[in-house]
Amino acid sequence: MIIDCHGHYTTAPREHEEWRRHQVAAKGLVRQVPPPPAISDDAIRASIEQGQLRVQRERGTDLTIFSPKTAAMDHHAADSEANIRWAEICNTLICRICRMFPRSFVGVCQLPQAPGVPLVNCIPELERCVRELGFVGCNINPDPCGGYWTDPPLTDRWWYPLYERLVDLDLPGMIHVSSSCNPNFHATGAHYLNGDTTAFMQFLTSDLFDDFSNAQLHNSPWRWRGSLSLGPIPRIGAGEPRPLQKLLENVFFDTCVYHQPGTELLARVIPVENILFASEMIGAVRGLDPETGHHYDDTRCYIEAVPWLTDIDREMIFEGNARRVYPRLRSRLELQSRL
Amino acid sequence: MIIDCHGHYTTAPREHEEWRRHQVAAKGLVRQVPPPPAISDDAIRASIEQGQLRVQRERGTDLTIFSPKTAAMDHHAADSEANIRWAEICNTLICRICRMFPRSFVGVCQLPQAPGVPLVNCIPELERCVRELGFVGCNINPDPCGGYWTDPPLTDRWWYPLYERLVDLDLPGMIHVSSSCNPNFHATGAHYLNGDTTAFMQFLTSDLFDDFSNAQLHNSPWRWRGSLSLGPIPRIGAGEPRPLQKLLENVFFDTCVYHQPGTELLARVIPVENILFASEMIGAVRGLDPETGHHYDDTRCYIEAVPWLTDIDREMIFEGNARRVYPRLRSRLELQSRL
């Protein structure tokens, strides 16, 4: 079985994101926001069958851990109330997809974060997604300010109410920024990479995993790139280094690395136990690589082509590690396959 | 000849940075700032002979392109007036070193940038460093706000007065952030990498090199790591991609990559013509790698060990490219060797 740990609903019907634009434009005046669009089952089915499901089949992957489009979370664009409503709508769409295609998709939720707003604000929607919708994880935006980084680091106690619920619920968090409203940062080319590098260094230089030894954080695509500085640099800053081992019990890296040399570096620097197969297909990096004729985001090819990986290594990357990092996956798969 | 393109005066006598702390603490009240310390030739000589010069000899490198300690530029910490004075003091120290050790060091200057202050403010000190002190390049801080990124991107016309002078003076700029005052960013582990990734994406998605086709930008350490996303991702965002070739005529990457797998990735992804040998030794990444017994920042070893590089490739990386990117180097070396 091949589990793709990183997919977003990037092919949603147009009116979905259009509604968000109206909501943002209303600037908190709820009466100026139109009712959310009634998206039919047929429209959802078409968007998936011609989208992620088609690509799953073409590439021979089996299951996608699927969440709302992260670039559209834009937590910085509206207030907390609006972001709660937007997260509910996005997550409910994901749930409908998972129920329509129970063998192919399992849900991960968007949190209704907002700049400067305590994380406790996210708990009701998180609980709903896990207990009512059957989701197996959540996306955590390390910078809900969209490129200005004015909220506290992920390792600050500010975030603990969220982590406490994650640990209670046996739920991993995936570190994933949204779009950037700072003109300095290209969204996918800079803000995404920077977000992952920043989060990882926060983890490395903190006591977070003393406090949350069971927390599981799945770092988002490209994250590993920053991690390259870690392989060889355990001694950073003053004082004793945090043991890298501790970190590797809690932090995992996915394979959204869109070329062969990069994937091989990932496999050289990060232990196989910490690598999760992922493509983020139909995502930020589309199109054919003119050098190889492959789709950039057909990341299975790169893993298959790493010469020194054994069959056992590949099984861990493609399936075993995901089952370990996403503990709710097993029961969810059993349940969904009976739907 | 082996030219190390990236060295900073990290071993300056203690009173040098102490004075800066007094200056910052005075918060613009010039009368509260003590006179700068009188640092003797002997103190400078000792700091270099036991520092960078010793390491040059141990590792068999010949010449370091040498600038003030970038972590101490901290443009965000004081106002424009104070930063002008601080840059003068730092650059003059570098000049004294280059005159004491004319075969071993060539100067690159710190600019007196300040958040929100137009770049024209930096021109007098830049001119002094080139015309009076014989420097061959300058460091450009892409985020003088120290991690808040509230100034315009490097590709904004805001920066053009600086670039116009660089082109006139035949001077390359080295993109290098200073320390971070944003608690989200570990200085060397996140802010440095993010700064380089951010700058590179700004270049890639702009018209800058249509306007400045002769500009030469030497990207700072780790930059290449972000660049990995570029090798395989020419299509970023909407519209036509900027041709990567244009960028490679103007942007260069150094070898401050502190392990073998990372260095090999650099050499696989970036053309040999665009790689500059550099170590930033006695810098951000000190100590011995317990896996290899090598100093992390002995980057010559990594280049020597890349199996597919030819002697001609290595000559370009160690010397030829630096002479091309730093055009004032030749005359400076001739002059200094006669001093």
Short mmCIF file of C-alpha atoms in Angstrom, two decimals, chain A residues 23 34 92 98 101 115 118 132-133 142 167 173 177 193 214 217 228-229 244 251 260 276 287 300 305 313-314 318 336:
data_model
loop_
_atom_site.label_atom_id
_atom_site.label_comp_id
_atom_site.label_asym_id
_atom_site.label_seq_id
_atom_site.Cartn_x
_atom_site.Cartn_y
_atom_site.Cartn_z
CA GLN A 23 -16.04 36.88 3.52
CA PRO A 34 -23.35 35.86 1.41
CA THR A 92 -16.71 19.77 5.94
CA CYS A 98 -13.52 11.15 2.43
CA PHE A 101 -14.09 7.93 -1.63
CA PRO A 115 -2.87 36.37 14.36
CA PRO A 118 -4.92 32.17 21.62
CA GLU A 132 -17.47 13.80 14.26
CA LEU A 133 -15.66 13.81 10.93
CA PRO A 142 3.57 28.37 12.36
CA VAL A 167 -1.57 14.49 22.54
CA GLY A 173 0.25 18.06 13.56
CA VAL A 177 2.33 27.87 6.44
CA LEU A 193 10.71 26.69 2.86
CA ASN A 214 4.39 11.90 22.57
CA LEU A 217 4.92 16.61 14.14
CA LEU A 228 20.37 19.60 5.94
CA SER A 229 21.98 22.08 8.20
CA LEU A 244 19.02 15.17 17.75
CA VAL A 251 9.57 15.11 13.97
CA GLN A 260 16.20 13.17 -7.81
CA LEU A 276 7.00 9.90 5.03
CA GLY A 287 3.96 20.39 -14.80
CA ARG A 300 7.21 8.06 -6.13
CA ALA A 305 15.18 5.41 -8.00
CA ASP A 313 13.16 0.88 3.58
CA ARG A 314 10.65 1.64 0.85
CA PHE A 318 5.50 4.33 1.58
CA GLN A 336 -14.13 3.81 5.88
#
